[in-house]
XYZ file of C-alpha atoms in Angstrom:
301
model
C 0.444 74.668 136.200
C 0.601 76.417 139.462
C -0.828 79.721 137.881
C -3.706 77.705 136.184
C -4.620 76.298 139.732
C -4.549 79.604 141.214
C -6.793 80.965 138.338
C -9.485 78.120 139.114
C -9.343 79.051 142.792
C -7.756 75.838 143.630
C -4.648 77.749 145.125
C -4.678 81.120 146.862
C -3.349 83.900 144.498
C 0.102 84.869 145.309
C 0.488 88.000 147.270
C 2.053 91.059 145.650
C 5.626 91.663 146.203
C 6.300 94.118 148.935
C 7.729 97.507 148.019
C 11.321 97.947 149.234
C 11.658 100.238 152.089
C 12.819 103.586 151.329
C 16.345 104.394 151.846
C 17.743 107.081 154.135
C 18.916 109.069 150.943
C 15.502 108.668 149.354
C 13.828 109.637 152.548
C 15.751 112.868 152.926
C 15.221 113.774 149.401
C 11.419 113.536 149.443
C 11.715 115.529 152.793
C 13.601 118.314 151.046
C 10.994 118.191 148.013
C 7.986 118.213 150.202
C 9.357 120.900 152.745
C 10.469 124.458 151.971
C 10.932 125.626 148.462
C 14.250 126.029 147.084
C 14.270 129.795 147.151
C 13.960 129.644 150.769
C 17.310 127.631 151.000
C 19.407 129.371 148.362
C 18.405 132.826 149.379
C 19.943 132.951 152.635
C 23.158 130.982 151.246
C 23.257 133.598 148.717
C 23.052 136.600 150.773
C 25.646 134.882 153.076
C 27.929 134.484 150.225
C 27.356 137.981 149.084
C 28.034 139.026 152.722
C 31.496 137.217 152.726
C 32.851 138.099 149.223
C 31.788 141.654 149.101
C 34.738 142.799 151.659
C 37.269 140.668 149.541
C 36.155 142.416 146.330
C 36.319 145.775 147.916
C 39.946 145.034 149.125
C 40.773 143.973 145.616
C 39.145 146.978 144.058
C 41.087 149.435 146.262
C 44.490 147.420 145.717
C 44.082 147.444 141.876
C 42.393 150.647 140.811
C 44.675 153.845 140.422
C 44.744 156.207 143.330
C 42.040 158.740 143.317
C 39.723 156.612 141.321
C 36.244 156.224 142.452
C 35.122 153.470 139.914
C 33.503 150.410 141.188
C 35.423 148.224 138.431
C 39.269 147.812 138.962
C 39.952 149.402 135.462
C 42.802 150.229 134.341
C 44.511 147.721 136.497
C 47.504 149.017 138.244
C 50.141 147.416 140.233
C 51.585 150.623 141.716
C 50.222 149.830 145.233
C 51.604 146.484 145.394
C 55.121 147.667 144.337
C 54.821 150.506 147.145
C 54.035 148.143 150.033
C 56.503 145.634 148.812
C 59.626 147.864 148.097
C 58.768 151.295 150.056
C 56.996 149.887 152.852
C 59.172 146.865 153.464
C 56.643 144.087 153.060
C 58.970 142.021 151.396
C 61.011 141.624 154.693
C 57.581 141.408 156.761
C 56.723 138.486 154.322
C 59.731 136.629 155.096
C 59.667 137.154 158.692
C 56.095 135.877 158.667
C 56.977 132.756 156.547
C 59.837 131.870 159.150
C 57.511 132.294 162.030
C 54.786 130.298 160.447
C 56.674 127.310 159.124
C 58.756 127.259 162.571
C 55.607 127.346 164.628
C 54.003 124.643 162.355
C 56.919 122.396 162.764
C 57.235 122.717 166.565
C 53.698 122.573 167.307
C 53.177 119.404 165.270
C 56.064 117.818 166.654
C 55.391 118.536 170.408
C 51.481 117.771 169.994
C 52.263 114.549 168.259
C 54.470 113.351 171.253
C 51.987 114.587 173.861
C 48.765 113.366 171.901
C 50.365 109.919 171.622
C 50.935 109.764 175.374
C 47.388 110.696 176.315
C 46.045 108.338 173.684
C 48.245 105.135 174.388
C 49.281 105.459 178.203
C 47.498 105.703 181.543
C 48.820 107.622 184.298
C 47.510 109.088 187.638
C 47.063 112.736 186.456
C 45.886 112.110 183.140
C 42.273 113.335 183.736
C 43.473 116.328 185.513
C 45.929 117.039 182.769
C 43.112 116.988 179.984
C 41.096 119.208 182.063
C 43.888 121.639 182.295
C 44.536 121.478 178.403
C 40.700 122.464 178.083
C 40.663 125.089 180.846
C 43.865 126.925 179.001
C 41.628 127.540 175.998
C 39.660 130.121 178.109
C 42.564 131.944 178.975
C 43.179 134.950 176.709
C 46.588 135.622 174.901
C 46.706 138.987 176.384
C 47.283 137.584 180.005
C 50.147 135.747 178.747
C 52.257 138.653 177.577
C 53.559 139.890 180.884
C 54.988 136.773 182.081
C 56.355 135.663 178.546
C 57.841 139.072 178.147
C 59.719 138.606 181.592
C 60.821 135.283 180.425
C 62.107 136.362 177.194
C 63.678 139.378 178.675
C 65.558 137.107 181.056
C 66.743 135.004 177.925
C 67.619 138.033 175.765
C 65.183 136.959 173.498
C 63.345 140.042 172.908
C 63.401 141.452 169.281
C 63.888 137.872 168.213
C 61.751 135.775 165.871
C 62.355 132.966 168.144
C 60.382 134.673 171.002
C 57.443 134.781 168.688
C 57.771 131.078 167.396
C 57.964 129.915 171.145
C 54.917 132.071 172.367
C 52.705 130.918 169.195
C 53.775 127.384 170.038
C 52.818 127.407 173.803
C 49.573 129.141 172.835
C 48.423 126.683 170.164
C 49.817 123.456 171.742
C 46.706 122.645 174.024
C 44.000 122.360 171.239
C 46.761 120.683 168.941
C 47.383 117.987 171.681
C 43.617 117.391 172.147
C 43.162 116.811 168.386
C 45.999 114.663 167.757
C 45.336 112.661 170.847
C 41.640 111.837 169.492
C 42.982 111.115 166.281
C 45.463 108.631 167.509
C 42.779 106.905 169.622
C 41.130 106.029 166.203
C 44.076 103.831 165.150
C 43.509 100.412 166.390
C 46.232 99.349 169.069
C 46.166 95.859 167.381
C 48.386 97.550 164.493
C 51.029 98.593 166.752
C 51.011 95.112 168.705
C 51.314 93.177 165.395
C 54.475 95.362 164.681
C 55.753 94.756 168.171
C 55.247 90.840 167.409
C 57.236 91.206 164.346
C 60.190 92.731 166.204
C 59.661 96.546 165.958
C 60.220 98.637 169.046
C 57.691 101.160 170.186
C 59.262 104.139 168.173
C 59.914 102.061 165.136
C 56.230 100.713 165.095
C 54.863 104.281 165.460
C 56.829 105.660 162.647
C 55.999 102.636 160.530
C 52.367 101.897 161.270
C 50.732 104.809 163.118
C 52.248 107.804 161.457
C 51.116 107.376 158.008
C 47.678 106.878 159.234
C 47.856 110.199 161.117
C 48.303 112.379 158.014
C 44.871 113.899 157.962
C 45.387 114.935 161.677
C 48.896 116.224 161.161
C 47.851 118.221 158.053
C 44.955 119.801 160.162
C 46.863 120.624 163.133
C 49.860 122.040 161.117
C 47.753 124.179 158.837
C 45.947 125.508 161.948
C 49.275 126.375 163.573
C 50.474 128.185 160.451
C 47.334 130.134 159.920
C 47.237 131.278 163.383
C 50.974 132.256 163.510
C 50.592 134.070 160.188
C 47.521 136.278 161.335
C 48.540 136.842 164.921
C 49.234 140.361 165.886
C 49.776 140.650 169.618
C 52.789 138.630 170.194
C 54.735 140.032 167.172
C 53.878 143.585 168.325
C 54.776 143.101 172.041
C 58.304 141.097 171.239
C 59.441 142.536 168.249
C 60.634 146.329 168.130
C 62.819 146.693 165.085
C 61.476 147.218 161.683
C 63.321 144.448 160.069
C 61.838 141.754 162.545
C 58.225 142.736 162.343
C 55.665 140.481 160.556
C 53.125 141.210 158.231
C 50.053 141.811 160.677
C 52.265 144.442 162.292
C 53.462 145.799 159.011
C 49.640 146.421 158.256
C 49.314 148.488 161.418
C 52.365 150.662 160.302
C 50.021 151.643 157.206
C 47.393 153.340 159.267
C 48.693 156.853 160.214
C 47.374 159.232 162.932
C 45.774 161.448 160.520
C 45.386 159.629 157.147
C 45.340 156.333 155.709
C 46.631 154.984 152.373
C 43.868 152.724 151.406
C 45.391 151.530 148.132
C 48.504 150.337 150.048
C 46.442 149.031 152.897
C 44.440 146.992 150.461
C 47.648 145.723 148.617
C 49.089 144.685 151.980
C 46.031 142.779 152.936
C 46.040 141.000 149.589
C 49.474 140.095 150.090
C 48.600 138.773 153.748
C 45.476 136.935 152.365
C 47.207 134.978 149.362
C 49.237 132.608 151.275
C 46.295 131.631 153.506
C 44.108 131.182 150.571
C 46.620 129.045 148.886
C 46.980 126.898 152.040
C 43.361 126.138 152.556
C 42.740 125.464 148.764
C 45.282 122.704 148.645
C 44.523 121.208 152.208
C 40.735 121.620 152.443
C 40.100 117.918 152.270
C 42.552 117.148 154.680
C 41.824 119.799 157.129
C 37.781 118.779 157.287
C 39.125 115.144 157.655
C 41.396 115.584 160.362
C 39.352 118.021 162.569
C 36.209 115.655 162.462
C 38.293 112.651 163.085
C 40.389 114.378 166.087
C 37.236 115.669 167.707
C 35.646 112.338 168.652
C 35.006 111.474 172.036
C 38.011 109.325 173.405
């Protein structure tokens, strides 16, 4: 009946329904479609990917092809270079030492950063702002400036030529950034969760372990992986504090493959592959947690 009256002019015709507002995702998609052509996006990305992957392919090429070959394809594939660096050059020992340093630095850095980050996130004290400023300022100090004082300290403690000296040095070097990241991540955990645990009878430490610690998994994985990779790749501390060959790590071992008059490119490339494999495996398994942890820990507190 209403429709009939509207047709006769007794009632005004209903206004057409308004179109729904475009969503942000739809706006971005239309902006991409109306903007630059796709080749202008994919061409720089492809060039960057090529620039990144070519050195890795070149390293694999020298590591897998026979000595004296000039082929651009690693065929026939040989494992002689890997056998040489692992057995003759002592890379088995270097790998073990690097793994000890990396895992120990991971554990120590994560544990100390967890305690320091919790204190910064949950407690207020007089020198808190100054302490945070000192942590940030320490990131501008190059590691080379720490060599002389650390060497004197380890010499007095009789820790020269000990893996423990490298572990302590790596932990000290990585703690400022790790504490800042963990502190920012803990600030994202509501204080009310801990207070509810306190009401239920938990102490501060038990409430932290039961409520807060499970929520810090992405941050702990990010900090721990960063500490492991940095310790695995760091060359300076291992070179200064380790003198005997059976205590050296992989970065120092790679340096021994470079002679004064000649370089065994096949052995050097095979050693580079051995050094890169653990890092690639770590990032392949923790990529999701790493991105989440760093983005959550980098917020303003």
